[in-house]
Backbone as a chain_set.jsonl record, in Angstrom:
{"seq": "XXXXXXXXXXXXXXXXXXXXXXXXXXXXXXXXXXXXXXXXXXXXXXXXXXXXXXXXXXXXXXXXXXXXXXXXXXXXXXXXXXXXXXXXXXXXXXXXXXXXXXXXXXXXXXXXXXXXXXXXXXXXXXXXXXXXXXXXXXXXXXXXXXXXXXXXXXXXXXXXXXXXXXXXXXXXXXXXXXXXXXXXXXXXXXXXXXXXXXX", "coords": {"N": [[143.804, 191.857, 46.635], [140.822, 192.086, 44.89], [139.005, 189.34, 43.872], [138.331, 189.458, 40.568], [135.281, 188.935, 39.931], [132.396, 188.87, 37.443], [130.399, 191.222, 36.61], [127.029, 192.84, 36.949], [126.522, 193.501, 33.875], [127.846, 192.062, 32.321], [127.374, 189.18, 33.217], [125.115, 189.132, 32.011], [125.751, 189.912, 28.921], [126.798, 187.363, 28.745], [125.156, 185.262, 28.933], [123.565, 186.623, 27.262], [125.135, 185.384, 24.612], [124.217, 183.099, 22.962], [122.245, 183.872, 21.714], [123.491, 186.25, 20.05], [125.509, 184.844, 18.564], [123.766, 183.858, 17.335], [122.272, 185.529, 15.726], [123.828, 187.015, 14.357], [125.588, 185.823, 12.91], [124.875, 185.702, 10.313], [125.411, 188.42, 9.622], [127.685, 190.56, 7.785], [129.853, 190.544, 10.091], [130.325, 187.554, 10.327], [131.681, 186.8, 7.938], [134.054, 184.453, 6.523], [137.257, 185.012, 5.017], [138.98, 183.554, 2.143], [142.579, 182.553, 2.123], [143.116, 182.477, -1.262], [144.628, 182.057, -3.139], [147.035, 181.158, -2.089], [149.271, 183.056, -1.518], [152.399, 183.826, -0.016], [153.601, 185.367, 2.869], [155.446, 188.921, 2.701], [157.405, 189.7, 4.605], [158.179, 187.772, 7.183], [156.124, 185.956, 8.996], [157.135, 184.884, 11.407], [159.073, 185.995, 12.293], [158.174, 188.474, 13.905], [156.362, 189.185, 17.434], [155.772, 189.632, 20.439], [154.388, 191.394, 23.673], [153.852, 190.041, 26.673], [150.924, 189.558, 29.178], [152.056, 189.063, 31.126], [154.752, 190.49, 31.734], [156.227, 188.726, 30.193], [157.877, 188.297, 26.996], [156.815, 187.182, 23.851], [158.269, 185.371, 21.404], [157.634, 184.924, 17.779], [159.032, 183.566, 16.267], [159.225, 181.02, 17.782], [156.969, 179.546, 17.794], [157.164, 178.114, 15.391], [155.856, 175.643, 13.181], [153.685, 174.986, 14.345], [150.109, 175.904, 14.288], [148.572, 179.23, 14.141], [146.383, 180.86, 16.164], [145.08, 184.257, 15.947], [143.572, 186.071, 17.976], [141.585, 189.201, 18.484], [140.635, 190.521, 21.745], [137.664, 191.291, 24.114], [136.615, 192.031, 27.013], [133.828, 193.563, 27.123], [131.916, 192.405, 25.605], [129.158, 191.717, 23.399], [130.546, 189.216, 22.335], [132.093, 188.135, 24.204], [131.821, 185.351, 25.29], [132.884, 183.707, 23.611], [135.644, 183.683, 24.587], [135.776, 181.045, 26.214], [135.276, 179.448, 24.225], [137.161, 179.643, 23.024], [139.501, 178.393, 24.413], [138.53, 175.92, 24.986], [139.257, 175.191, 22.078], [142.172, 175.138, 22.061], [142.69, 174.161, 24.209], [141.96, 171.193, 22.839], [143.351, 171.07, 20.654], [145.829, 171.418, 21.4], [148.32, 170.571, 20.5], [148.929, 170.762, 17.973], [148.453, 173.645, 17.461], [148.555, 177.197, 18.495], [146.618, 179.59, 20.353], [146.422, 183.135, 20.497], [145.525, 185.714, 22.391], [144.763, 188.987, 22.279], [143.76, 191.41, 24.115], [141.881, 194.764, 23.641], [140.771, 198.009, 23.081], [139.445, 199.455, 21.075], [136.91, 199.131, 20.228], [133.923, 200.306, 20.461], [134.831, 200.566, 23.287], [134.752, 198.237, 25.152], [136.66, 196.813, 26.637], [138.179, 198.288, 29.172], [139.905, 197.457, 31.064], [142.623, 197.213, 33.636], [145.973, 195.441, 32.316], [146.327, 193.596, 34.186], [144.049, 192.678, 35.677], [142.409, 192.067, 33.223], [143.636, 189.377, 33.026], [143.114, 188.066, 35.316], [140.55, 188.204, 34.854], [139.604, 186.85, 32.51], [141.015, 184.375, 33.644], [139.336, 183.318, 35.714], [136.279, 183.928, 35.256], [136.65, 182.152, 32.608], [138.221, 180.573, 32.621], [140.666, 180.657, 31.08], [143.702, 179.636, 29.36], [145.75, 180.442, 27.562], [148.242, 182.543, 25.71], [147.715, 185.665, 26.819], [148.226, 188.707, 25.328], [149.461, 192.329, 26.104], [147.224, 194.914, 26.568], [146.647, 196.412, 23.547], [146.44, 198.561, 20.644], [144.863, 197.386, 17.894], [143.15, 198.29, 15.45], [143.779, 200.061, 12.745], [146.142, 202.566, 12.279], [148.147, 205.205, 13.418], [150.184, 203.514, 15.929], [149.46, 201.234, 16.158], [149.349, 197.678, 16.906], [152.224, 195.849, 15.77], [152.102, 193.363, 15.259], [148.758, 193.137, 14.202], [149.552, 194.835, 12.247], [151.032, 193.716, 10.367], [148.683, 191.228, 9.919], [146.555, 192.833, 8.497], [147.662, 194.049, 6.568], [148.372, 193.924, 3.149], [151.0, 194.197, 1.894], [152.596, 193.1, 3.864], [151.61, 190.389, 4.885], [151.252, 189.516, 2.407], [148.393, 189.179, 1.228], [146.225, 189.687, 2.506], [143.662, 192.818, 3.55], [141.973, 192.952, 5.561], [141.133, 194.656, 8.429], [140.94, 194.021, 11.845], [137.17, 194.03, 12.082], [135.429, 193.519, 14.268], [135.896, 193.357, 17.968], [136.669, 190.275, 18.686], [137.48, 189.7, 16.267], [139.295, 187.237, 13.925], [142.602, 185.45, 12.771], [144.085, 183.179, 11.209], [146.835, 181.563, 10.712], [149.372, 179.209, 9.499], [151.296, 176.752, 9.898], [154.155, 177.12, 8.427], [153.926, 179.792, 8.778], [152.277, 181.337, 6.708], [149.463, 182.978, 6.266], [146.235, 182.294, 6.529], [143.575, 182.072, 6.668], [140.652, 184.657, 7.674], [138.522, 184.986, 9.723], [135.539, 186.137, 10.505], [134.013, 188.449, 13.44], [131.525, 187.322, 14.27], [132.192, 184.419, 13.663], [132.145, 181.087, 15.684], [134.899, 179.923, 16.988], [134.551, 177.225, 17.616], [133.465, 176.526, 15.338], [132.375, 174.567, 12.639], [133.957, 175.489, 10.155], [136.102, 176.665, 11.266], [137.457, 174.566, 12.774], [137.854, 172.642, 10.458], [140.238, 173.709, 9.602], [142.162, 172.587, 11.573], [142.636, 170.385, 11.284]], "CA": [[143.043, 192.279, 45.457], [139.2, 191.205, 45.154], [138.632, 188.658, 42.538], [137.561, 189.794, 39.083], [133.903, 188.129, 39.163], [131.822, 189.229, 36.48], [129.699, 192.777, 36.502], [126.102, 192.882, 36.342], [126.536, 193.672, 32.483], [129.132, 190.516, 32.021], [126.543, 188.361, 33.329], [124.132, 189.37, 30.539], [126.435, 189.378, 27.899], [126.975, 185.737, 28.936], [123.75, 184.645, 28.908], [122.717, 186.65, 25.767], [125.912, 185.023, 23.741], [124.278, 182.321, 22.215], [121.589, 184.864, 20.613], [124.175, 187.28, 19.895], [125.767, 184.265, 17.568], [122.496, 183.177, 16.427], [121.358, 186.144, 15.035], [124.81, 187.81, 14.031], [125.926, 185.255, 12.055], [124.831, 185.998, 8.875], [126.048, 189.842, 8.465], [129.189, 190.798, 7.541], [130.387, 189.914, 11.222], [130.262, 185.888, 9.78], [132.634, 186.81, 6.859], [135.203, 184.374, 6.368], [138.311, 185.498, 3.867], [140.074, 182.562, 2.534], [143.92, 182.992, 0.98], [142.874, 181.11, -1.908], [145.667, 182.532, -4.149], [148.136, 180.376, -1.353], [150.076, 184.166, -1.035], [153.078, 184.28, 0.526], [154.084, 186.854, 3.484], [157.121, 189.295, 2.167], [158.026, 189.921, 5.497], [158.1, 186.473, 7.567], [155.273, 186.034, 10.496], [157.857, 184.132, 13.285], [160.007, 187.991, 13.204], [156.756, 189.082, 15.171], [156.894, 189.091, 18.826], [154.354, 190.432, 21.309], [154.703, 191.904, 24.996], [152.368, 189.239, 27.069], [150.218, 190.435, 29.88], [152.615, 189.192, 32.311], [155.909, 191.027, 31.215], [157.303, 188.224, 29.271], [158.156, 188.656, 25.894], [156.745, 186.132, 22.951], [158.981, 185.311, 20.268], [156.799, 184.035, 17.369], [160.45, 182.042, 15.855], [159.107, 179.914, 19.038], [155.899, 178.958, 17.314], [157.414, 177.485, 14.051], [155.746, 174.492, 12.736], [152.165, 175.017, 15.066], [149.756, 177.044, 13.315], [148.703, 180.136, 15.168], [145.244, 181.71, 15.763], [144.855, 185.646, 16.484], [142.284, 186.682, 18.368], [141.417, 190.347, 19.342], [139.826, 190.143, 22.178], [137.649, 192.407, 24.943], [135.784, 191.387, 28.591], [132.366, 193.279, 27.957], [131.731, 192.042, 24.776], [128.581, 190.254, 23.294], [131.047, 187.925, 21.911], [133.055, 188.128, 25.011], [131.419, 184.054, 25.701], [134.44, 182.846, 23.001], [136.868, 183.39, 25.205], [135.533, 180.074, 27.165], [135.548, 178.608, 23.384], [138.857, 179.575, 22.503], [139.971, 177.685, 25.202], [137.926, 174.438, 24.593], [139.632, 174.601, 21.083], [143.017, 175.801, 22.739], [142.5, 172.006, 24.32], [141.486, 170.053, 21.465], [144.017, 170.989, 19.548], [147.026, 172.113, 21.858], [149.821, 170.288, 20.081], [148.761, 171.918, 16.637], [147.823, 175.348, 17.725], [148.855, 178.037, 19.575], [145.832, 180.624, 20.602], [147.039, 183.903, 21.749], [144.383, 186.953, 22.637], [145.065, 190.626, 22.361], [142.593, 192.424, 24.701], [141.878, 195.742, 22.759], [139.702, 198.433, 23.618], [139.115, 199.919, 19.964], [135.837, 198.953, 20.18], [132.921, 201.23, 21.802], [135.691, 201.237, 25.231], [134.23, 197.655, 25.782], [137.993, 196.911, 27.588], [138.968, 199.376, 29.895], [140.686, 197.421, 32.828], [144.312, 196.921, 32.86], [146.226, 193.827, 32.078], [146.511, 192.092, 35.541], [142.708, 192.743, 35.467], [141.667, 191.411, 32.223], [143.856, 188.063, 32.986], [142.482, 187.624, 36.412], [138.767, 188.242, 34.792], [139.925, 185.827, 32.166], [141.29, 182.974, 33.981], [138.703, 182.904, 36.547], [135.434, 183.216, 34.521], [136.34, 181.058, 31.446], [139.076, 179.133, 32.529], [141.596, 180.868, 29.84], [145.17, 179.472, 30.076], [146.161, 180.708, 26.428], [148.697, 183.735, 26.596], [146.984, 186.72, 26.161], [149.154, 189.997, 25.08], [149.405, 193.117, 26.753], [146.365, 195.511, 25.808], [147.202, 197.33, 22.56], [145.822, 198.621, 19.647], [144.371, 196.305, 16.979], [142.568, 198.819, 14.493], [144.742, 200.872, 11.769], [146.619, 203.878, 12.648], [149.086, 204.944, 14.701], [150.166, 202.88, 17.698], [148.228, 200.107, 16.079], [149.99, 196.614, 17.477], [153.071, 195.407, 14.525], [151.109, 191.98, 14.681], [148.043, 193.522, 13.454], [149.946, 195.683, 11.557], [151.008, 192.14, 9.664], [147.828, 190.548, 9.941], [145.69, 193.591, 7.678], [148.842, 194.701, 5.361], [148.645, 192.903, 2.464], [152.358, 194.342, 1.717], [153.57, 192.423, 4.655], [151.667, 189.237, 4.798], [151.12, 188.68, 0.937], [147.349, 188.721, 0.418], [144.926, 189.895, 3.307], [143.595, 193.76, 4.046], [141.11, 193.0, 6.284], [141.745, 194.863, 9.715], [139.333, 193.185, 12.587], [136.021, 194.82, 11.832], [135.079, 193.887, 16.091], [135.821, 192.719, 19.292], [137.27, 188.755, 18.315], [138.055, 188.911, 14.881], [140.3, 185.697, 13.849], [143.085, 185.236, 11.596], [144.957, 181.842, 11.755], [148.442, 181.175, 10.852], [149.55, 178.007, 8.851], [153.007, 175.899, 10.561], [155.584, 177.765, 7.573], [153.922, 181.226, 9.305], [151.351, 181.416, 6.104], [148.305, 183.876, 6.664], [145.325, 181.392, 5.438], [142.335, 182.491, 6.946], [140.217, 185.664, 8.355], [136.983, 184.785, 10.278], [135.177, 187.336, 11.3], [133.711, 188.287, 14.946], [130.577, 185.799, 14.611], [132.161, 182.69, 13.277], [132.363, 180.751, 16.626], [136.217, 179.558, 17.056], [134.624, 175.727, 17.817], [132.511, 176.127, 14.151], [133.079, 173.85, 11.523], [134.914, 176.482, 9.201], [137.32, 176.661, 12.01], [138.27, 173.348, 13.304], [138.221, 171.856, 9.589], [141.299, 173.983, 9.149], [143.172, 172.182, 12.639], [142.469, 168.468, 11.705]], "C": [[141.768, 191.446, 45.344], [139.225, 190.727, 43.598], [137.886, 189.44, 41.123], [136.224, 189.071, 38.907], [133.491, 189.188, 38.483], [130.518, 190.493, 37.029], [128.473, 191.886, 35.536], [125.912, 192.443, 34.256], [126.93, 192.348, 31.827], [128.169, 189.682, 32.105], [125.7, 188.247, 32.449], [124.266, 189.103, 29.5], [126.906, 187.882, 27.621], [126.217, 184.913, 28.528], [122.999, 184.728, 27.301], [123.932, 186.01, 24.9], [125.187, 184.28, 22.836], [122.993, 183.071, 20.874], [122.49, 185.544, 19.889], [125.081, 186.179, 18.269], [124.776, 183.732, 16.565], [122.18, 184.387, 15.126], [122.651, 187.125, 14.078], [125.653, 186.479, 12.688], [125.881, 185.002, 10.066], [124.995, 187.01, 8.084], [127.462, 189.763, 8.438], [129.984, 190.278, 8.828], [130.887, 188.371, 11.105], [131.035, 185.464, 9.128], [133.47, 185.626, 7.103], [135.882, 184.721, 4.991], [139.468, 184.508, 3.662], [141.573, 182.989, 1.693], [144.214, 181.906, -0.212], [144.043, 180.906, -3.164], [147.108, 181.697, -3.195], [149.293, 181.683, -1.296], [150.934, 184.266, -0.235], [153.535, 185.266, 1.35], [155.956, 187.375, 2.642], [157.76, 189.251, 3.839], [157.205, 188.528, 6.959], [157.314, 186.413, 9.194], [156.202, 185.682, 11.902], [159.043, 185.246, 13.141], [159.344, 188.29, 14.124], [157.554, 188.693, 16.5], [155.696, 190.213, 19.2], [154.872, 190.705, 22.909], [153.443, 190.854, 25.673], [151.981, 190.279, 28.483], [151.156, 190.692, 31.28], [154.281, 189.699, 32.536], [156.746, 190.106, 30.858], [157.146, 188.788, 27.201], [158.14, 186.799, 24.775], [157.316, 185.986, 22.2], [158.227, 184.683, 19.157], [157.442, 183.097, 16.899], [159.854, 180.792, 17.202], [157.933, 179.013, 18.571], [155.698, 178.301, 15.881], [156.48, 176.147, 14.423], [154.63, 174.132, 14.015], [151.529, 176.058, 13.687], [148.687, 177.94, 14.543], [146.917, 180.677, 15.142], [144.881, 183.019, 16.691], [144.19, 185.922, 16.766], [142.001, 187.685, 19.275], [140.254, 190.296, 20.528], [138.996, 191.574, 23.529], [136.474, 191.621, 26.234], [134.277, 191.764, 28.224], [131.736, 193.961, 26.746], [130.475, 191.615, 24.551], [129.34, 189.329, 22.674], [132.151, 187.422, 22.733], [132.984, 186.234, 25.218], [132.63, 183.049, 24.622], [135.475, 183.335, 23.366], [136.769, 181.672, 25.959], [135.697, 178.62, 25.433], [136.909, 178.377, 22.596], [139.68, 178.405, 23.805], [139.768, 176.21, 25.375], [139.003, 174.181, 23.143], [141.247, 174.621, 21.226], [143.646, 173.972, 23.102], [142.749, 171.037, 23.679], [143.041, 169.825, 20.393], [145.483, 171.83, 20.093], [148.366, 171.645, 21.149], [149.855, 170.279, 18.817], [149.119, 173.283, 16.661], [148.096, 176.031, 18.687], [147.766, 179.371, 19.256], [146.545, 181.655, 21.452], [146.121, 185.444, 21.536], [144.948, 188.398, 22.803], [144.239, 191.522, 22.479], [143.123, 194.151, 23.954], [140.777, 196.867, 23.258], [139.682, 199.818, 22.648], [137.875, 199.73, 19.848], [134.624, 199.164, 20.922], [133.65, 200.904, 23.385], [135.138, 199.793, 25.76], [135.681, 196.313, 26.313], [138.89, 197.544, 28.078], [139.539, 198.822, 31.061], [142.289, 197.289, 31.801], [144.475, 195.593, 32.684], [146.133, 193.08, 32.882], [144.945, 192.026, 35.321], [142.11, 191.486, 34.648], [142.345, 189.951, 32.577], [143.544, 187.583, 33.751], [141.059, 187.332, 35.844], [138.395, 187.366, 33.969], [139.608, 184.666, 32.524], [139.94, 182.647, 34.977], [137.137, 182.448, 36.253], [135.31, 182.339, 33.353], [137.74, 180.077, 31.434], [140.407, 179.336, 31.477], [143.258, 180.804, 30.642], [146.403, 179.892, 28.717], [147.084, 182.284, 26.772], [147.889, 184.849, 25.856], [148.098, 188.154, 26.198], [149.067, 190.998, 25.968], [148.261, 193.959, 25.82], [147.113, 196.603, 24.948], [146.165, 198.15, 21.381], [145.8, 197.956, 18.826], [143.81, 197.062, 15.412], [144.244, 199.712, 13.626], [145.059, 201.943, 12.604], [147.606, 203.983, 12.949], [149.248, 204.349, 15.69], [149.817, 201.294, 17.094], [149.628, 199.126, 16.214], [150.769, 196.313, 15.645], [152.39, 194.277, 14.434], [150.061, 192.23, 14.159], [148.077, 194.232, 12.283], [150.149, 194.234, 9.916], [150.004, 191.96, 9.176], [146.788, 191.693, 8.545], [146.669, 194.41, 6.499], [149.048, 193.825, 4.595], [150.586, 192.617, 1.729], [153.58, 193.679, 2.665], [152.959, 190.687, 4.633], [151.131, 188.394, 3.371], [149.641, 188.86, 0.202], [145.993, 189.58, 1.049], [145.266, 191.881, 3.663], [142.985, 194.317, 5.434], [141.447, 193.218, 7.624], [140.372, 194.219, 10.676], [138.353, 194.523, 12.455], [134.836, 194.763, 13.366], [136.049, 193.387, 16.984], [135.667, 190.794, 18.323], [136.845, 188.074, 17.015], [139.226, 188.08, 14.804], [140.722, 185.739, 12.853], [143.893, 183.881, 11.949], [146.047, 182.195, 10.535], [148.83, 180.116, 10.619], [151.128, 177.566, 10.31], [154.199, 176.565, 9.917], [155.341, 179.152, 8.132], [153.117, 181.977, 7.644], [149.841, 182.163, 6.605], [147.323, 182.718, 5.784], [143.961, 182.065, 5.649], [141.869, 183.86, 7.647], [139.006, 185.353, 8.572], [136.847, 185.857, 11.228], [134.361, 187.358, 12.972], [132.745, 187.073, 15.576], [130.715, 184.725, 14.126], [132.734, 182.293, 14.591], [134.03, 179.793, 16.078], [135.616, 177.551, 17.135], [133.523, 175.256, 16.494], [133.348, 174.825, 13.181], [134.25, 174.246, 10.563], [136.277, 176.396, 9.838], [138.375, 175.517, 12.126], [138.793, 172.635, 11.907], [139.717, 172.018, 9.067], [142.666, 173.35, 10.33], [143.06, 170.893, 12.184], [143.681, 168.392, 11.063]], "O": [[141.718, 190.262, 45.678], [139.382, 191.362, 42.555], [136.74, 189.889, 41.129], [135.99, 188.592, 37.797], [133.955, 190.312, 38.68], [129.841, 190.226, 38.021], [128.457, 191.125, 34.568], [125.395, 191.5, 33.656], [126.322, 191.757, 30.934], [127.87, 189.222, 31.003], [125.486, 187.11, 32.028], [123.516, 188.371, 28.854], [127.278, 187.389, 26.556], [126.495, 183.93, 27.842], [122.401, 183.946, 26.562], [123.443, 186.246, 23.795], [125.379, 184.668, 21.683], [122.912, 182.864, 19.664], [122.209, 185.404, 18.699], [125.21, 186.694, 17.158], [124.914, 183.325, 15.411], [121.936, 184.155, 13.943], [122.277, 187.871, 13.173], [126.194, 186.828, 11.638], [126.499, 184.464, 9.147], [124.928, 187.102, 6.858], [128.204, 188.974, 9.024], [130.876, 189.48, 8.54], [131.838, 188.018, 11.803], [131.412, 184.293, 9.178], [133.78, 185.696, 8.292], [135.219, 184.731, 3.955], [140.477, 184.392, 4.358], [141.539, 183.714, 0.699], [145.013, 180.971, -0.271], [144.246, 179.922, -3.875], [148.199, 181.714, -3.764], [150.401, 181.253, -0.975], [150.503, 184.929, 0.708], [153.966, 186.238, 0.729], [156.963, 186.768, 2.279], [158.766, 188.559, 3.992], [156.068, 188.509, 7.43], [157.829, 186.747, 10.261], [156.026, 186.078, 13.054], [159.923, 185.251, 14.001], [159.841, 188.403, 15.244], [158.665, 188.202, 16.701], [155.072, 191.106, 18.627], [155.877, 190.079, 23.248], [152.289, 190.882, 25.246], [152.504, 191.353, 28.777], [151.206, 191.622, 32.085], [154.933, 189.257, 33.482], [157.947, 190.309, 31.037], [156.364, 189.497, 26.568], [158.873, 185.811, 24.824], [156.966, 186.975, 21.555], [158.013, 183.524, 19.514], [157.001, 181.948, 16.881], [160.369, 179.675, 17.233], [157.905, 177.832, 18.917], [154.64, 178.02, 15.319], [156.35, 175.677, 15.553], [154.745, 173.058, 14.606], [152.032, 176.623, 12.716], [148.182, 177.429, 15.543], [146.341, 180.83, 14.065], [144.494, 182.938, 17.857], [143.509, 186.344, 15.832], [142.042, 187.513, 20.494], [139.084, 190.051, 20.235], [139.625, 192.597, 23.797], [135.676, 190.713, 26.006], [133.38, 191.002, 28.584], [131.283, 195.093, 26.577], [130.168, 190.903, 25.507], [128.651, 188.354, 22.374], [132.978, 186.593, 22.354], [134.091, 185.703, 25.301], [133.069, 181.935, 24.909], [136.37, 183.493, 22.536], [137.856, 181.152, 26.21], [136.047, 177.441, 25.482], [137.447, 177.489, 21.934], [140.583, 177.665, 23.413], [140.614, 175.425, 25.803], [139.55, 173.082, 23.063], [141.743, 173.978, 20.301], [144.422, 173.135, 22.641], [143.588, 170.155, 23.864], [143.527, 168.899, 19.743], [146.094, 172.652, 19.411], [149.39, 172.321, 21.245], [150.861, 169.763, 18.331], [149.946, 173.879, 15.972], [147.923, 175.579, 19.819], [147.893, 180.074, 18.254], [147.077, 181.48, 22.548], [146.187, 186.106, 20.5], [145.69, 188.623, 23.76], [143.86, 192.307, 21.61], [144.266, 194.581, 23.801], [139.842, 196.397, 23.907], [139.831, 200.954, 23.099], [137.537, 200.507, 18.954], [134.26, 198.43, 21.841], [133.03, 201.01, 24.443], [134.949, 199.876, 26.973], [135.497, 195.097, 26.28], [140.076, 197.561, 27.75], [139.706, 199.538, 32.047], [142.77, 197.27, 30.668], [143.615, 194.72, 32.797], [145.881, 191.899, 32.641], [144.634, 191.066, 34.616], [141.596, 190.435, 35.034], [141.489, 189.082, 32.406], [143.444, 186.377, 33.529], [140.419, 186.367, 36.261], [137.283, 186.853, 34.098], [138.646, 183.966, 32.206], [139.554, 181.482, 34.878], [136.626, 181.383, 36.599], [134.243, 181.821, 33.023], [138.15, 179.233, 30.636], [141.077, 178.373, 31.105], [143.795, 181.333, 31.615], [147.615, 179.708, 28.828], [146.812, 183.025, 27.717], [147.534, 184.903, 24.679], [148.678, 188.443, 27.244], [148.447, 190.592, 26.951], [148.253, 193.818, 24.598], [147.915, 197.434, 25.372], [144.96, 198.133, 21.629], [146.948, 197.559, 18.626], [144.025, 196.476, 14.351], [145.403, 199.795, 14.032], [144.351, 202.248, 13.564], [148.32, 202.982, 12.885], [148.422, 204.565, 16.577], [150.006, 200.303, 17.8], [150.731, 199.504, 15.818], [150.148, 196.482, 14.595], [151.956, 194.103, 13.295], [149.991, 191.454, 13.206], [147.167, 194.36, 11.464], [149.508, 194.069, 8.879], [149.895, 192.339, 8.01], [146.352, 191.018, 7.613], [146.252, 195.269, 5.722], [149.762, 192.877, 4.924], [151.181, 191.617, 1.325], [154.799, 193.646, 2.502], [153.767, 189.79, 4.392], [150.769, 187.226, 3.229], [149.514, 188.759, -1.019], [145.039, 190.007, 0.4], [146.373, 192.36, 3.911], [143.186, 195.325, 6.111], [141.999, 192.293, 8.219], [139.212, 194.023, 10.314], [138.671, 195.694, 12.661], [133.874, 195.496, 13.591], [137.11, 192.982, 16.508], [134.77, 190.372, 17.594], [136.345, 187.009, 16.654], [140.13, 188.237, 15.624], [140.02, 185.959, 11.866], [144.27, 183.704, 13.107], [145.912, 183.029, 9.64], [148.78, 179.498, 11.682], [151.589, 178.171, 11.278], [155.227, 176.669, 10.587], [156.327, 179.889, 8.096], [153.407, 183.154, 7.43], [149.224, 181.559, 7.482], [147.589, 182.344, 4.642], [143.354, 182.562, 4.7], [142.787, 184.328, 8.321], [138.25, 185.412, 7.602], [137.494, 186.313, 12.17], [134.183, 186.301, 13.576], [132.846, 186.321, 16.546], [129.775, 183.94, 14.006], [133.747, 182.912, 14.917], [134.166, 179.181, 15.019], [136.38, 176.702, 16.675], [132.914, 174.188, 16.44], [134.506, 174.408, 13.142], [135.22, 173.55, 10.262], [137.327, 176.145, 9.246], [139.557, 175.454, 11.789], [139.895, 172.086, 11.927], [140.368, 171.181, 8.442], [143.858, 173.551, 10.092], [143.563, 170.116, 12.996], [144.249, 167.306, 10.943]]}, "num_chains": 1, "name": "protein.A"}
């Protein structure tokens, strides 16, 4: 199988990232949504469970007492360049936090390979060792992934509606399995907003 390097396009999107945060950062894309009401889930985040890319099976009961951060994710993205930051913070803060990515391709088709694909195209250009899910759906509807289903139902996790509005919207995940935060596609994962919530 020939390596996953990066497509013309990929290369671009790489390059233009740090515009793409510069200038995106201040619309709605920037949002964060905090759970300032401290809201309780009715129905308890570590039930979850996810299919990973490589046919194991995540249990989230495994991730008690870390706190978790969701991130939808897609290869040919302009915000595809925080996958290389999820992984720096992935680092920083591995025996807090568990990062786990759910390539999606709800968003203008910008992830159409399959799973071996996307984790080869992954690991090789940004170094990602975080597990990433099997590609699912992320937006409302039918089909749409039961963890997202969680994550934008305020009837299941207590407080939040907000379904990802792109390509690597972020919700984190307290240690009791607490929904606290929703940062939207352009708050960079290594911002201040972010990390202040891992120290």
């Amino acid at each position: 199988m020939k390596p996953m390097k990066m497509t013309f396009r990929q290369k671009i999107l790489k390059a233009l990232y740090p515009l793409v945060m510069k200038f995106s950062g201040g619309s709605s894309k920037g949002k964060i949504i905090r759970n300032s009401q401290k809201a309780k889930p009715s129905r308890p985040f570590h039930q979850l469970k996810t299919s990973l890319n490589n046919g194991e099976e995540l249990d989230f009961s495994q991730l008690k007492g870390k706190k978790v951060l969701v991130v939808n994710t897609a290869s040919n993205c302009g915000y595809t360049g925080q996958y290389s930051e999820l992984q720096k913070l992935q680092e920083q803060y591995g025996k807090q936090l568990q990062v786990i990515g759910f390539p999606a391709n709800d968003f203008k088709e910008q992830e159409k390979a399959d799973d071996a694909s996307i984790a080869e195209f992954c690991q090789l250009n940004y170094g990602v060792s975080f597990p990433l899910s099997k590609k699912s759906q992320v937006v409302k509807g039918k089909g749409q992934h039961p963890v997202f289903e969680w994550l934008s139902n305020p009837a299941e996790n207590g407080w939040n509606r907000q379904p990802p509005e792109w390509n690597f919207s972020k919700y984190l995940i307290n240690e009791d399995g607490v929904l606290t935060h929703y940062f939207g596609p352009a708050v960079s994962p290594l911002s201040k907003e972010v990390q202040r919530q891992l120290s």
